[in-house]
XYZ file of C-alpha atoms in Angstrom:
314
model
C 0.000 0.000 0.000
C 1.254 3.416 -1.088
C 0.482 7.018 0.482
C 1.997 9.990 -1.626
C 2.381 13.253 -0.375
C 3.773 16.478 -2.343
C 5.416 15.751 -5.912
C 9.366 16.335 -6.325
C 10.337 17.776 -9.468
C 13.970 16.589 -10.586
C 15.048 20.182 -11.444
C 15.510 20.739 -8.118
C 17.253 17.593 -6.928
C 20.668 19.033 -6.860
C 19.287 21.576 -4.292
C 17.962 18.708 -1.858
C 21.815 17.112 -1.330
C 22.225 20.621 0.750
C 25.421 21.552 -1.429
C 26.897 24.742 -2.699
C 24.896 25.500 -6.170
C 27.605 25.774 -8.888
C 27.032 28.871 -10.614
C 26.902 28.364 -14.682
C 26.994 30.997 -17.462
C 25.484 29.850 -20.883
C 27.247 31.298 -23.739
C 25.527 32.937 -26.460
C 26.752 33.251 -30.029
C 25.636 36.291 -31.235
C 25.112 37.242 -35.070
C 27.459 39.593 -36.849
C 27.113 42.557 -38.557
C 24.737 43.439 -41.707
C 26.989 42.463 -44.841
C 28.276 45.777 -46.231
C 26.472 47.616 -49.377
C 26.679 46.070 -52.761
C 28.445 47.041 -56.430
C 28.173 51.088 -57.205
C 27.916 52.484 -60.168
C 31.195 53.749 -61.508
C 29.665 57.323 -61.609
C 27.673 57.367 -58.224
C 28.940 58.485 -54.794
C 29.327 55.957 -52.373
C 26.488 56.146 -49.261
C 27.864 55.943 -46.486
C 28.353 52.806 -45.150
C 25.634 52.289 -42.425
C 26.539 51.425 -38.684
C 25.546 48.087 -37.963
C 22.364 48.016 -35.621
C 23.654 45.425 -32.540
C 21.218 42.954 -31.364
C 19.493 42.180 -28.689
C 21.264 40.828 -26.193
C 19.618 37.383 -25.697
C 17.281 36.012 -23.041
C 18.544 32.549 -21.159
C 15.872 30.430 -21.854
C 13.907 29.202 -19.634
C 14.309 25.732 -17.960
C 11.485 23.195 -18.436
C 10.695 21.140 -15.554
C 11.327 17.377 -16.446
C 9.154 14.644 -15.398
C 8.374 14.427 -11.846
C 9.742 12.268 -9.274
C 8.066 8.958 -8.604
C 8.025 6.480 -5.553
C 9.192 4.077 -8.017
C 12.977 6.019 -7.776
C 12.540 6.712 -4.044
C 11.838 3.696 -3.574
C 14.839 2.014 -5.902
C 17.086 3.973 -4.126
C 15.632 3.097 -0.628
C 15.422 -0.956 -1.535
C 19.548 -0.501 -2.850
C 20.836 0.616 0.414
C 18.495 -2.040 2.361
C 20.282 -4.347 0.363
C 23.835 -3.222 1.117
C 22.888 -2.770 4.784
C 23.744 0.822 4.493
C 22.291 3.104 6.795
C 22.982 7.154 5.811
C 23.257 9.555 8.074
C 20.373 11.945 7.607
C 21.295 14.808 5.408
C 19.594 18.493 5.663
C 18.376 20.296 2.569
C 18.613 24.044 1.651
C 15.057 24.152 0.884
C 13.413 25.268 4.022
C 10.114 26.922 5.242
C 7.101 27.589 3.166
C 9.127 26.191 -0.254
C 8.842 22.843 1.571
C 5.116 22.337 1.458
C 4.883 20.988 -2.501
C 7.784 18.470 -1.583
C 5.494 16.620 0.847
C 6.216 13.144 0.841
C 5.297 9.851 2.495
C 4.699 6.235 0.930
C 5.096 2.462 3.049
C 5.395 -0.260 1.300
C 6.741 -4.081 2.012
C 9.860 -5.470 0.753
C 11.586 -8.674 1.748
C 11.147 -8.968 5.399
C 10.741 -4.994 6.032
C 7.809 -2.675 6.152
C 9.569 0.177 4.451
C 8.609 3.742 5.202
C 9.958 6.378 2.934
C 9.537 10.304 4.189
C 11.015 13.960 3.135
C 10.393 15.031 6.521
C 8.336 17.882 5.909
C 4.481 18.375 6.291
C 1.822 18.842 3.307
C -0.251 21.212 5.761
C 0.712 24.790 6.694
C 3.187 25.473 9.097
C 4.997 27.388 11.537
C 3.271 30.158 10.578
C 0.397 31.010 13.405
C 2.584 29.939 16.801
C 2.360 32.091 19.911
C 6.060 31.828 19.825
C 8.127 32.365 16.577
C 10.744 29.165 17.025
C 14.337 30.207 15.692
C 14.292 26.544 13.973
C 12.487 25.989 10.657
C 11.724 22.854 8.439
C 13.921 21.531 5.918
C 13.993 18.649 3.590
C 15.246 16.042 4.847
C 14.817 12.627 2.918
C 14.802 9.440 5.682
C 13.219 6.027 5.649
C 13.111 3.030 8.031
C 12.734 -0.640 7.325
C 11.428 -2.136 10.142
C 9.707 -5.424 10.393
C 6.847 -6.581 8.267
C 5.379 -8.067 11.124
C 6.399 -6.860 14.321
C 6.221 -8.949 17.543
C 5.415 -7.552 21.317
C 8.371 -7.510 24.201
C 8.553 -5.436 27.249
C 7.731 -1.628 27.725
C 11.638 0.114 26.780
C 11.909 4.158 26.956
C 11.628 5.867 24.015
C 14.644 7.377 22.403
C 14.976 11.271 21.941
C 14.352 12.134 18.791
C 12.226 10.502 15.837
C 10.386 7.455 16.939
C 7.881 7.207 13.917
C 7.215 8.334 10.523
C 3.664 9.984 9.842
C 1.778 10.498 6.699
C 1.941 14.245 6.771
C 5.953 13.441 5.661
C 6.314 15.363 9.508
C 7.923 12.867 11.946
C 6.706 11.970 16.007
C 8.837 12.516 18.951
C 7.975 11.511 22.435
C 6.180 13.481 25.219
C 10.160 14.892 26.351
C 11.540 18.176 25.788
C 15.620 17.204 26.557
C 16.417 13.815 28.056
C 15.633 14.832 31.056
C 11.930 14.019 31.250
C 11.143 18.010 30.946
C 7.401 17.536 29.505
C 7.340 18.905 25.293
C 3.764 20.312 26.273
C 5.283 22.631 29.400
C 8.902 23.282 27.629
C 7.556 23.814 23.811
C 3.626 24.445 23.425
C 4.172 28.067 22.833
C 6.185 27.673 19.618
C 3.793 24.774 18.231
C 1.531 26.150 14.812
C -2.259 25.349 14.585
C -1.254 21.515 13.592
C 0.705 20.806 16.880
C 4.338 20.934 15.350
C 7.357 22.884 15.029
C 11.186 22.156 14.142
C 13.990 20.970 16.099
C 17.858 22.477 16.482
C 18.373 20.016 13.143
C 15.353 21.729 11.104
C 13.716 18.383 11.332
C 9.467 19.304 11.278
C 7.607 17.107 14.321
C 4.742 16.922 16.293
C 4.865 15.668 20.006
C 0.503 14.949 20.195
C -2.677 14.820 18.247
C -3.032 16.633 14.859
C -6.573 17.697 13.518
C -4.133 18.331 10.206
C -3.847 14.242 9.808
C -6.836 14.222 8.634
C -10.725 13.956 9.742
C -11.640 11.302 12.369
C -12.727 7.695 11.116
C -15.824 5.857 12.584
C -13.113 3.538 14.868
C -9.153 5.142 14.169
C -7.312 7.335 11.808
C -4.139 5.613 10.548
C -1.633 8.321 11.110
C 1.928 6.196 10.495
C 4.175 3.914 11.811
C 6.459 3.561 15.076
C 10.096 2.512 14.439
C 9.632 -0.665 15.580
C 7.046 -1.383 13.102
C 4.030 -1.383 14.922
C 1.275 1.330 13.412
C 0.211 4.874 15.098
C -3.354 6.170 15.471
C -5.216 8.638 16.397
C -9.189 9.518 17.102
C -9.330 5.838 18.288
C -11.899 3.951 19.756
C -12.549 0.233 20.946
C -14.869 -2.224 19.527
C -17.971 -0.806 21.322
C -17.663 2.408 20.168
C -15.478 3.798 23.345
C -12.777 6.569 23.051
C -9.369 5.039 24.119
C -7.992 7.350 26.998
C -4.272 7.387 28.347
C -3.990 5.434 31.601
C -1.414 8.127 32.555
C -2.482 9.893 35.513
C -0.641 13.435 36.506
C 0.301 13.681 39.880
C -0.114 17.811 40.009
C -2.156 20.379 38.562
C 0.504 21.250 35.983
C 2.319 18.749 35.000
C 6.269 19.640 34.118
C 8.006 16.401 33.537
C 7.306 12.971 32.549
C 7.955 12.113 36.016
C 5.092 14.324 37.307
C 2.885 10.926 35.662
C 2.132 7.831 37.233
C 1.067 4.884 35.036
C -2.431 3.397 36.379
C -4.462 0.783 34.834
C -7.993 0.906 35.669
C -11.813 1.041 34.423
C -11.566 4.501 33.073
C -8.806 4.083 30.906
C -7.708 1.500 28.350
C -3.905 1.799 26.781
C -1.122 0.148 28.163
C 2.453 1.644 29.076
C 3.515 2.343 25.763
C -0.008 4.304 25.594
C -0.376 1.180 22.634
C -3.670 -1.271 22.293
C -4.654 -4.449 21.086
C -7.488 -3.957 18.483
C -8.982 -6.875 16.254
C -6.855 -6.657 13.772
C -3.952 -6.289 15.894
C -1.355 -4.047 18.062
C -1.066 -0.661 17.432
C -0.242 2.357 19.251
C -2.419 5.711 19.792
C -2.167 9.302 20.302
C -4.904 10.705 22.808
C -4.881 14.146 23.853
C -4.854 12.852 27.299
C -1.656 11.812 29.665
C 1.443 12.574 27.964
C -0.078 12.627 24.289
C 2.841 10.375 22.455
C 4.449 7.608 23.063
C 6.689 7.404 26.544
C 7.902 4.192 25.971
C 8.180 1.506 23.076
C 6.579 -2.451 23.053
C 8.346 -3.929 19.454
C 10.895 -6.513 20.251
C 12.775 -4.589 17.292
C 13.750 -0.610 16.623
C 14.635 -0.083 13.286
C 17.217 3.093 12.723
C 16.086 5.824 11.080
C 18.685 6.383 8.072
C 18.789 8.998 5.364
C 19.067 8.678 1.386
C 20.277 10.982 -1.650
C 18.000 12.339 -4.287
């Protein structure tokens, strides 16, 4: 199954490896003079010979966009290094800000024992442009995938890592509820500098959200697919259970304003339903869910597997 975001027009794929643009100067040949008059009669007076008229000085013509970019070369790319067992470092783009928004891109697809994920790391909404806060940090391009397994199997609760922990249709990435590894709470620490869609951009100008997004897309009658954790397992939001229930965190906050991770305590009981990893088995299978309750993403982790999140060139 395939989800495509924003289209990527080859013309610009030099600008997405983040380089110096070489500066070239076309050369024009220009035409020469108007021959000179013809044969006189012997008797006549010459005219005077007329100054050539220089022309125009010619007009670099202007580039036509070839065809666009396709998942099939993302994803050629993508399946190469899978098959080398390379894992690039994440590079960051020069395009940035508002020029992201038409190079939207998410797609998922299976190959060999992987669910692959394929992102540019910026979102196909608005952004960063309606915060309380202006952040200092905008989003960039910043072309990543993860392959992690096509059919991921349950272990213990482990902390999340800092950083991205899933991929989300939007081409935006999800962090966890913390601020600095620390436990300082993203919703106490960062709110102010979130847009209208709940993100905002980190140091390395990578666009995330930390909670819920009405910008994913409109509620389903049961769960709204939203992406997929790092360990494989999928991410959802606007869920509810087979009766028809909202799914609520089961983390509880121990004060009125919560500050830190540690200001939760984790407490199963009637009135709330996910597990530690706020995750939850539906018919169909595990998956994990964002709620605008507890600590809104996901603390900790449940695949027996974490895939690394690894960059590729365009």
């Amino acid at each position: 199954r395939r989800v495509h975001g924003g289209i990527m027009p080859w013309v610009f794929v030099a600008l997405l490896l983040a380089t110096p643009a070489v500066q070239v100067t076309n050369t024009f040949e220009l035409e020469g003079p108007p021959p000179g008059p013809g044969p006189q009669p012997a008797t006549a007076t010459p005219p005077p010979t007329p100054q050539p008229t220089p022309p125009p000085t010619p007009t670099p013509p202007t580039p036509t966009s070839p065809p666009a970019a396709t998942s099939t070369s993302f994803a050629a790319t993508v399946k190469s290094l899978i098959d080398a067992g390379n894992c690039p470092s994440i590079s960051t783009s020069s395009i940035c800000g508002s020029a992201t928004k038409s190079y939207a891109y998410y797609e998922t697809f299976f190959y060999k024992s992987y669910r692959v994920v394929i992102s540019l790391g910026v979102p196909n909404h608005n952004a960063e442009s309606d915060q309380v806060k202006k952040n200092p940090n905008t989003r960039c391009i910043r072309p990543q995938f993860i392959a992690t397994p096509a059919t991921p199997t349950l272990a213990a609760p482990t902390f999340s890592s800092m950083g991205t922990i899933g991929l989300l249709v939007s081409g935006g990435v999800l962090y966890n509820p913390r601020s600095d590894p620390s436990g300082s709470l993203a919703s106490y620490m960062e709110a102010s500098t979130w847009d209208s869609c709940g993100g905002h951009s980190s140091p390395d100008m990578q666009y995330h959200y930390h909670k819920p997004s009405t910008c994913f897309g409109a509620p389903q009658s049961s769960r709204l697919l939203i992406g997929y954790a790092v360990d494989g397992f999928p991410i959802y939001q606007y869920a509810k259970s087979s009766d028809g229930v909202t799914l609520k965190s089961c983390y509880q906050s121990t004060k009125p304003s919560p500050t830190s991770v540690n200001d939760f305590v984790f407490n199963s009981n009637a009135a709330c339903h996910l597990d530690e990893a706020n995750g939850y088995t539906f018919t169909d299978g595990y998956g994990y869910v964002l709620t605008e309750d507890g600590m809104n993403s996901m603390h900790k982790l449940r695949g027996s597997t974490t895939a690394k999140v690894c960059g590729f060139p365009l």
